[in-house]
Amino acid sequence: MRSHIPADIRPPFARYSHGIEVPPGHRLLFASGQLGIDPEDRVPADVEGQTRRCFENVRAILREAGMTLADLVRINAYVTGREHLPGYMKVRDEFITEPPPASTLMIVSGFAREEFVVEIEVVAAAE
């Protein structure tokens, strides 16, 4: 993967790339949004716990496809309030590798169940 951060635009606000180029011949995986819920239907009470669970779910999907977190090219994340941004970004940075994927983070009004405060969807590419 090749990261693109043009010198003539503002650098990223956090650890992400403005663009990621996927070389020819790679397989693409599009993962549905993952919520912070484990196989026993437990939902952590805080954004850090939910974000960690989301990325663990993403890692399991990637593993099933023969991929790893290093194959991420894009993250779309949604949180229910500005107060969740620092916790989300702290945990996200524990999971992403270099070059960091392209990323969008949005604040939304809510999810299907009230206890959820974060949802993460990804795109990955691998040979």
Coordinates of N, CA, C and O in Angstrom, one line a residue:
M1 N 0.8 -1.2 0.0 CA 0.0 0.0 0.0 C 0.9 1.2 0.0 O 2.0 1.2 0.6
R2 N 0.4 2.3 -0.6 CA 1.2 3.5 -0.7 C 0.3 4.6 -0.1 O -0.8 4.9 -0.6
S3 N 0.9 5.3 0.9 CA 0.2 6.4 1.5 C 0.4 7.7 0.7 O 1.4 7.9 0.2
H4 N -0.7 8.5 0.6 CA -0.6 9.8 -0.1 C -1.0 10.9 0.9 O -2.1 10.9 1.4
I5 N -0.1 11.8 1.2 CA -0.3 13.0 2.0 C 0.3 14.1 1.3 O 1.5 14.4 1.5
P6 N -0.4 14.7 0.4 CA 0.2 15.8 -0.4 C 0.7 17.0 0.4 O 0.1 17.4 1.4
A7 N 1.8 17.5 0.0 CA 2.4 18.6 0.7 C 1.6 19.9 0.6 O 1.8 20.8 1.4
D8 N 0.7 20.0 -0.4 CA 0.0 21.3 -0.6 C -1.4 21.3 0.0 O -2.2 22.2 -0.3
I9 N -1.7 20.3 0.9 CA -2.9 20.4 1.6 C -2.5 20.2 3.1 O -1.4 19.8 3.4
R10 N -3.4 20.6 4.0 CA -3.2 20.5 5.4 C -2.9 19.0 5.8 O -3.6 18.1 5.4
P11 N -1.9 18.8 6.6 CA -1.6 17.4 7.1 C -2.8 16.8 7.9 O -3.6 17.6 8.4
P12 N -2.9 15.5 8.0 CA -4.0 14.9 8.7 C -4.0 15.4 10.2 O -3.0 15.7 10.8
F13 N -5.2 15.5 10.7 CA -5.4 15.9 12.1 C -4.9 14.9 13.1 O -4.6 15.2 14.3
A14 N -4.9 13.6 12.7 CA -4.5 12.5 13.6 C -3.7 11.5 12.8 O -3.3 11.8 11.7
R15 N -3.7 10.3 13.3 CA -2.9 9.2 12.6 C -3.7 8.5 11.6 O -4.4 7.5 11.8
Y16 N -3.7 9.1 10.4 CA -4.4 8.5 9.2 C -3.7 9.1 8.0 O -3.0 10.1 8.1
S17 N -4.0 8.5 6.8 CA -3.5 9.0 5.6 C -4.6 9.7 4.8 O -5.8 9.2 4.9
H18 N -4.3 10.7 4.1 CA -5.3 11.3 3.2 C -5.8 10.4 2.1 O -6.9 10.4 1.7
G19 N -4.9 9.6 1.6 CA -5.2 8.6 0.6 C -4.3 7.4 0.7 O -3.2 7.5 1.1
I20 N -4.9 6.2 0.4 CA -4.1 5.0 0.3 C -4.3 4.4 -1.1 O -5.4 4.2 -1.5
E21 N -3.2 4.1 -1.7 CA -3.2 3.5 -3.1 C -3.1 2.0 -2.9 O -2.2 1.5 -2.3
V22 N -4.0 1.2 -3.5 CA -4.0 -0.2 -3.5 C -3.4 -0.7 -4.9 O -3.9 -0.3 -5.9
P23 N -2.3 -1.4 -4.8 CA -1.6 -1.9 -6.0 C -2.5 -2.8 -6.8 O -3.4 -3.5 -6.3
P24 N -2.3 -2.9 -8.1 CA -3.1 -3.8 -9.0 C -3.0 -5.3 -8.4 O -1.9 -5.6 -7.9
G25 N -4.0 -6.1 -8.7 CA -3.9 -7.5 -8.3 C -4.3 -7.8 -6.9 O -4.2 -8.9 -6.4
H26 N -4.8 -6.8 -6.1 CA -5.2 -7.1 -4.7 C -6.6 -7.4 -4.6 O -7.5 -6.9 -5.4
R27 N -7.0 -8.3 -3.6 CA -8.4 -8.6 -3.3 C -8.9 -7.5 -2.4 O -8.1 -7.0 -1.6
L28 N -10.1 -7.1 -2.5 CA -10.7 -6.1 -1.6 C -11.7 -6.8 -0.7 O -12.5 -7.7 -1.1
L29 N -11.8 -6.4 0.6 CA -12.7 -6.8 1.6 C -13.4 -5.6 2.1 O -12.8 -4.7 2.6
F30 N -14.8 -5.6 2.1 CA -15.6 -4.5 2.7 C -16.3 -5.1 3.9 O -17.2 -6.0 3.7
A31 N -16.0 -4.7 5.0 CA -16.7 -5.2 6.3 C -17.8 -4.3 6.7 O -17.7 -3.1 6.7
S32 N -18.9 -4.9 7.1 CA -20.0 -4.2 7.6 C -19.6 -3.5 8.9 O -18.6 -3.9 9.6
G33 N -20.3 -2.5 9.3 CA -20.0 -1.8 10.6 C -20.1 -2.8 11.8 O -21.0 -3.6 11.9
Q34 N -19.0 -2.7 12.6 CA -18.9 -3.5 13.8 C -19.2 -2.7 15.0 O -18.7 -1.6 15.2
L35 N -20.0 -3.3 15.9 CA -20.4 -2.7 17.2 C -19.6 -3.3 18.3 O -19.0 -4.4 18.1
G36 N -19.5 -2.7 19.4 CA -18.8 -3.1 20.6 C -19.5 -4.2 21.3 O -19.9 -4.0 22.5
I37 N -19.7 -5.3 20.7 CA -20.5 -6.4 21.4 C -19.7 -7.7 21.1 O -19.2 -8.0 20.0
D38 N -19.6 -8.5 22.2 CA -18.8 -9.8 22.1 C -19.8 -10.9 21.8 O -21.0 -10.8 21.7
P39 N -19.3 -12.1 21.5 CA -20.1 -13.3 21.2 C -21.2 -13.6 22.2 O -22.2 -14.3 21.9
E40 N -20.9 -13.2 23.5 CA -21.9 -13.5 24.5 C -22.9 -12.4 24.7 O -23.5 -12.3 25.8
D41 N -22.9 -11.4 23.8 CA -23.8 -10.3 23.8 C -23.5 -9.3 24.9 O -24.3 -8.5 25.3
R42 N -22.2 -9.3 25.4 CA -21.8 -8.3 26.4 C -21.3 -7.0 25.7 O -20.6 -7.1 24.7
V43 N -21.7 -5.9 26.2 CA -21.3 -4.6 25.6 C -20.5 -3.8 26.7 O -21.1 -3.5 27.8
P44 N -19.3 -3.5 26.5 CA -18.5 -2.7 27.4 C -19.2 -1.3 27.7 O -19.9 -0.8 26.8
A45 N -19.1 -0.8 28.9 CA -19.8 0.4 29.2 C -19.1 1.7 28.7 O -19.8 2.7 28.6
D46 N -17.9 1.6 28.3 CA -17.2 2.8 27.9 C -16.7 2.8 26.4 O -16.7 1.7 25.8
V47 N -16.4 3.9 25.8 CA -16.0 4.0 24.4 C -14.7 3.2 24.2 O -14.6 2.6 23.1
E48 N -13.8 3.2 25.1 CA -12.5 2.5 24.9 C -12.8 1.0 24.8 O -12.3 0.3 23.9
G49 N -13.6 0.5 25.7 CA -13.9 -1.0 25.6 C -14.7 -1.3 24.4 O -14.4 -2.4 23.8
Q50 N -15.7 -0.5 24.0 CA -16.4 -0.8 22.8 C -15.5 -0.7 21.5 O -15.7 -1.5 20.6
T51 N -14.7 0.3 21.5 CA -13.8 0.5 20.3 C -12.8 -0.7 20.2 O -12.6 -1.3 19.1
R52 N -12.3 -1.2 21.4 CA -11.4 -2.4 21.4 C -12.2 -3.6 20.8 O -11.7 -4.3 20.0
R53 N -13.4 -3.8 21.3 CA -14.2 -4.9 20.8 C -14.5 -4.8 19.3 O -14.5 -5.8 18.6
C54 N -14.8 -3.5 18.8 CA -15.0 -3.3 17.4 C -13.8 -3.8 16.6 O -13.9 -4.5 15.6
F55 N -12.6 -3.3 17.0 CA -11.4 -3.7 16.3 C -11.1 -5.2 16.4 O -10.6 -5.8 15.5
E56 N -11.4 -5.8 17.6 CA -11.3 -7.3 17.7 C -12.2 -8.0 16.7 O -11.8 -9.0 16.1
N57 N -13.4 -7.5 16.6 CA -14.3 -8.1 15.6 C -13.8 -7.9 14.2 O -13.8 -8.8 13.4
V58 N -13.3 -6.7 13.9 CA -12.7 -6.4 12.5 C -11.5 -7.4 12.3 O -11.4 -8.0 11.2
R59 N -10.7 -7.6 13.3 CA -9.5 -8.5 13.2 C -10.0 -9.9 12.9 O -9.4 -10.6 12.0
A60 N -11.1 -10.3 13.5 CA -11.6 -11.7 13.2 C -12.1 -11.8 11.8 O -11.9 -12.8 11.1
I61 N -12.8 -10.8 11.3 CA -13.3 -10.8 9.9 C -12.1 -10.9 8.9 O -12.1 -11.6 8.0
L62 N -11.1 -10.0 9.2 CA -9.9 -10.0 8.4 C -9.2 -11.4 8.4 O -8.8 -11.9 7.3
R63 N -9.0 -12.0 9.6 CA -8.4 -13.3 9.7 C -9.2 -14.3 8.9 O -8.6 -15.2 8.2
E64 N -10.5 -14.3 8.9 CA -11.3 -15.2 8.2 C -11.0 -15.1 6.7 O -11.1 -16.1 5.9
A65 N -10.6 -13.9 6.2 CA -10.3 -13.7 4.8 C -8.8 -13.8 4.5 O -8.4 -13.5 3.4
G66 N -8.0 -14.3 5.5 CA -6.6 -14.4 5.3 C -5.9 -13.1 5.3 O -4.8 -12.9 4.6
M67 N -6.4 -12.1 6.0 CA -5.8 -10.7 6.0 C -5.5 -10.4 7.5 O -5.9 -11.1 8.4
T68 N -4.8 -9.2 7.7 CA -4.5 -8.7 9.0 C -4.9 -7.2 9.0 O -5.2 -6.6 8.0
L69 N -4.7 -6.7 10.2 CA -5.0 -5.2 10.4 C -4.0 -4.4 9.5 O -4.4 -3.3 9.1
A70 N -2.9 -4.9 9.1 CA -2.0 -4.2 8.2 C -2.5 -4.1 6.8 O -2.0 -3.2 6.1
D71 N -3.6 -4.8 6.5 CA -4.2 -4.7 5.2 C -5.3 -3.7 5.1 O -5.9 -3.5 4.1
L72 N -5.6 -3.0 6.2 CA -6.6 -1.9 6.2 C -6.2 -0.8 5.3 O -5.1 -0.3 5.3
V73 N -7.2 -0.4 4.4 CA -6.9 0.8 3.6 C -7.9 1.9 4.0 O -7.6 3.1 3.6
R74 N -9.0 1.6 4.7 CA -9.9 2.7 5.0 C -10.7 2.3 6.3 O -11.1 1.1 6.4
I75 N -10.9 3.3 7.2 CA -11.7 3.1 8.4 C -12.8 4.2 8.3 O -12.5 5.4 8.1
N76 N -14.0 3.8 8.5 CA -15.1 4.8 8.7 C -15.6 4.5 10.1 O -16.1 3.4 10.4
A77 N -15.5 5.5 11.0 CA -15.9 5.3 12.4 C -17.0 6.3 12.7 O -17.0 7.4 12.2
Y78 N -17.9 5.9 13.6 CA -19.0 6.7 14.0 C -19.1 6.7 15.5 O -19.1 5.6 16.1
V79 N -19.2 7.8 16.2 CA -19.4 7.9 17.6 C -20.6 8.8 17.9 O -21.0 9.6 17.1
T80 N -21.1 8.6 19.1 CA -22.4 9.3 19.5 C -22.1 10.7 20.2 O -23.1 11.3 20.5
G81 N -20.9 11.1 20.3 CA -20.6 12.4 20.9 C -19.2 12.7 20.9 O -18.3 11.9 20.8
R82 N -18.9 14.0 20.9 CA -17.5 14.5 20.9 C -16.7 14.0 22.0 O -15.5 13.8 21.9
E83 N -17.3 13.8 23.2 CA -16.6 13.3 24.3 C -16.0 11.9 24.1 O -15.1 11.5 24.8
H84 N -16.4 11.2 23.1 CA -15.9 9.9 22.8 C -14.7 9.9 21.8 O -14.0 8.9 21.6
L85 N -14.4 11.0 21.2 CA -13.3 11.1 20.3 C -11.9 10.7 20.9 O -11.3 9.9 20.3
P86 N -11.5 11.2 22.0 CA -10.2 10.9 22.5 C -10.1 9.4 22.8 O -9.1 8.7 22.5
G87 N -11.1 8.8 23.4 CA -11.0 7.4 23.7 C -11.0 6.5 22.5 O -10.3 5.5 22.4
Y88 N -11.8 6.9 21.5 CA -11.8 6.1 20.2 C -10.4 6.2 19.6 O -9.9 5.2 19.2
M89 N -9.9 7.4 19.5 CA -8.6 7.6 18.8 C -7.5 6.9 19.5 O -6.6 6.3 18.9
K90 N -7.5 6.9 20.8 CA -6.5 6.2 21.6 C -6.4 4.7 21.3 O -5.4 4.1 21.0
V91 N -7.6 4.1 21.3 CA -7.7 2.6 21.0 C -7.4 2.4 19.6 O -6.7 1.4 19.2
R92 N -8.0 3.2 18.7 CA -7.7 3.0 17.2 C -6.2 2.9 17.0 O -5.7 2.1 16.2
D93 N -5.5 3.8 17.6 CA -4.0 3.9 17.3 C -3.3 2.7 17.9 O -2.2 2.4 17.4
E94 N -3.9 1.9 18.8 CA -3.3 0.7 19.3 C -3.4 -0.4 18.2 O -2.6 -1.4 18.2
F95 N -4.4 -0.3 17.3 CA -4.7 -1.4 16.4 C -4.1 -1.1 15.0 O -3.9 -2.0 14.2
I96 N -4.0 0.2 14.6 CA -3.6 0.4 13.2 C -2.0 0.4 13.0 O -1.3 0.6 14.0
T97 N -1.6 0.1 11.8 CA -0.2 -0.1 11.5 C 0.2 1.0 10.6 O -0.5 1.9 10.2
E98 N 1.5 1.0 10.1 CA 2.0 1.9 9.1 C 1.9 1.3 7.7 O 2.2 0.1 7.6
P99 N 1.6 2.1 6.7 CA 1.1 3.4 6.8 C -0.3 3.4 7.4 O -1.1 2.4 7.1
P100 N -0.7 4.4 8.1 CA -2.1 4.4 8.6 C -3.1 4.5 7.5 O -2.9 5.1 6.5
P101 N -4.2 3.8 7.6 CA -5.2 3.8 6.5 C -5.9 5.2 6.4 O -5.8 6.0 7.3
A102 N -6.6 5.4 5.3 CA -7.5 6.5 5.2 C -8.6 6.4 6.2 O -8.9 5.3 6.6
S103 N -9.1 7.5 6.7 CA -10.0 7.4 7.9 C -11.0 8.5 7.9 O -10.6 9.7 7.6
T104 N -12.2 8.2 8.2 CA -13.2 9.2 8.5 C -13.9 8.9 9.8 O -14.1 7.8 10.2
L105 N -14.1 10.0 10.6 CA -14.7 9.9 12.0 C -15.9 10.8 12.0 O -15.7 12.0 11.8
M106 N -17.1 10.3 12.3 CA -18.2 11.2 12.3 C -19.0 11.0 13.6 O -18.9 10.0 14.2
I107 N -19.7 12.1 14.0 CA -20.5 12.1 15.2 C -22.0 11.9 14.7 O -22.4 12.6 13.8
V108 N -22.6 10.8 15.2 CA -24.0 10.5 14.8 C -24.9 10.6 16.0 O -24.5 10.6 17.2
S109 N -26.2 10.5 15.8 CA -27.2 10.6 16.9 C -27.4 9.4 17.7 O -27.8 9.4 18.8
G110 N -27.0 8.2 17.1 CA -27.2 7.0 17.8 C -27.2 5.7 16.9 O -27.0 5.9 15.7
F111 N -27.3 4.6 17.5 CA -27.3 3.3 16.8 C -28.5 2.5 17.2 O -29.4 3.0 17.9
A112 N -28.6 1.3 16.7 CA -29.8 0.4 16.8 C -30.1 0.2 18.3 O -31.3 0.1 18.6
R113 N -29.1 0.1 19.1 CA -29.3 -0.1 20.6 C -28.7 1.1 21.3 O -27.6 1.5 21.0
E114 N -29.3 1.6 22.3 CA -28.9 2.8 23.0 C -27.5 2.7 23.7 O -26.8 3.7 23.8
E115 N -27.1 1.5 24.1 CA -25.8 1.3 24.8 C -24.6 1.5 23.9 O -23.5 1.7 24.4
F116 N -24.8 1.4 22.6 CA -23.7 1.5 21.7 C -23.3 2.9 21.5 O -24.1 3.8 21.3
V117 N -22.0 3.2 21.6 CA -21.5 4.6 21.4 C -20.5 4.7 20.2 O -20.1 5.8 19.9
V118 N -20.1 3.5 19.6 CA -19.1 3.6 18.5 C -19.5 2.4 17.5 O -19.9 1.4 18.0
E119 N -19.3 2.7 16.3 CA -19.4 1.7 15.2 C -18.3 1.9 14.2 O -17.9 3.0 13.9
I120 N -17.6 0.8 13.8 CA -16.5 0.9 12.9 C -16.7 0.0 11.7 O -17.0 -1.2 11.8
E121 N -16.5 0.5 10.5 CA -16.5 -0.3 9.3 C -15.2 -0.1 8.5 O -14.6 1.0 8.7
V122 N -14.8 -1.1 7.8 CA -13.4 -1.0 7.2 C -13.5 -1.5 5.8 O -14.3 -2.3 5.4
V123 N -12.4 -1.1 5.0 CA -12.1 -1.7 3.7 C -10.6 -2.2 3.9 O -9.8 -1.5 4.4
A124 N -10.4 -3.4 3.4 CA -9.0 -3.9 3.4 C -8.7 -4.5 2.0 O -9.6 -4.8 1.2
A125 N -7.4 -4.6 1.8 CA -6.9 -5.1 0.5 C -5.6 -5.9 0.7 O -4.8 -5.5 1.5
A126 N -5.6 -7.0 0.0 CA -4.4 -7.9 0.2 C -4.2 -8.7 -1.1 O -5.1 -8.8 -1.9
E127 N -3.0 -9.2 -1.3 CA -2.7 -10.0 -2.5 C -3.4 -11.3 -2.4 O -3.7 -11.8 -1.4

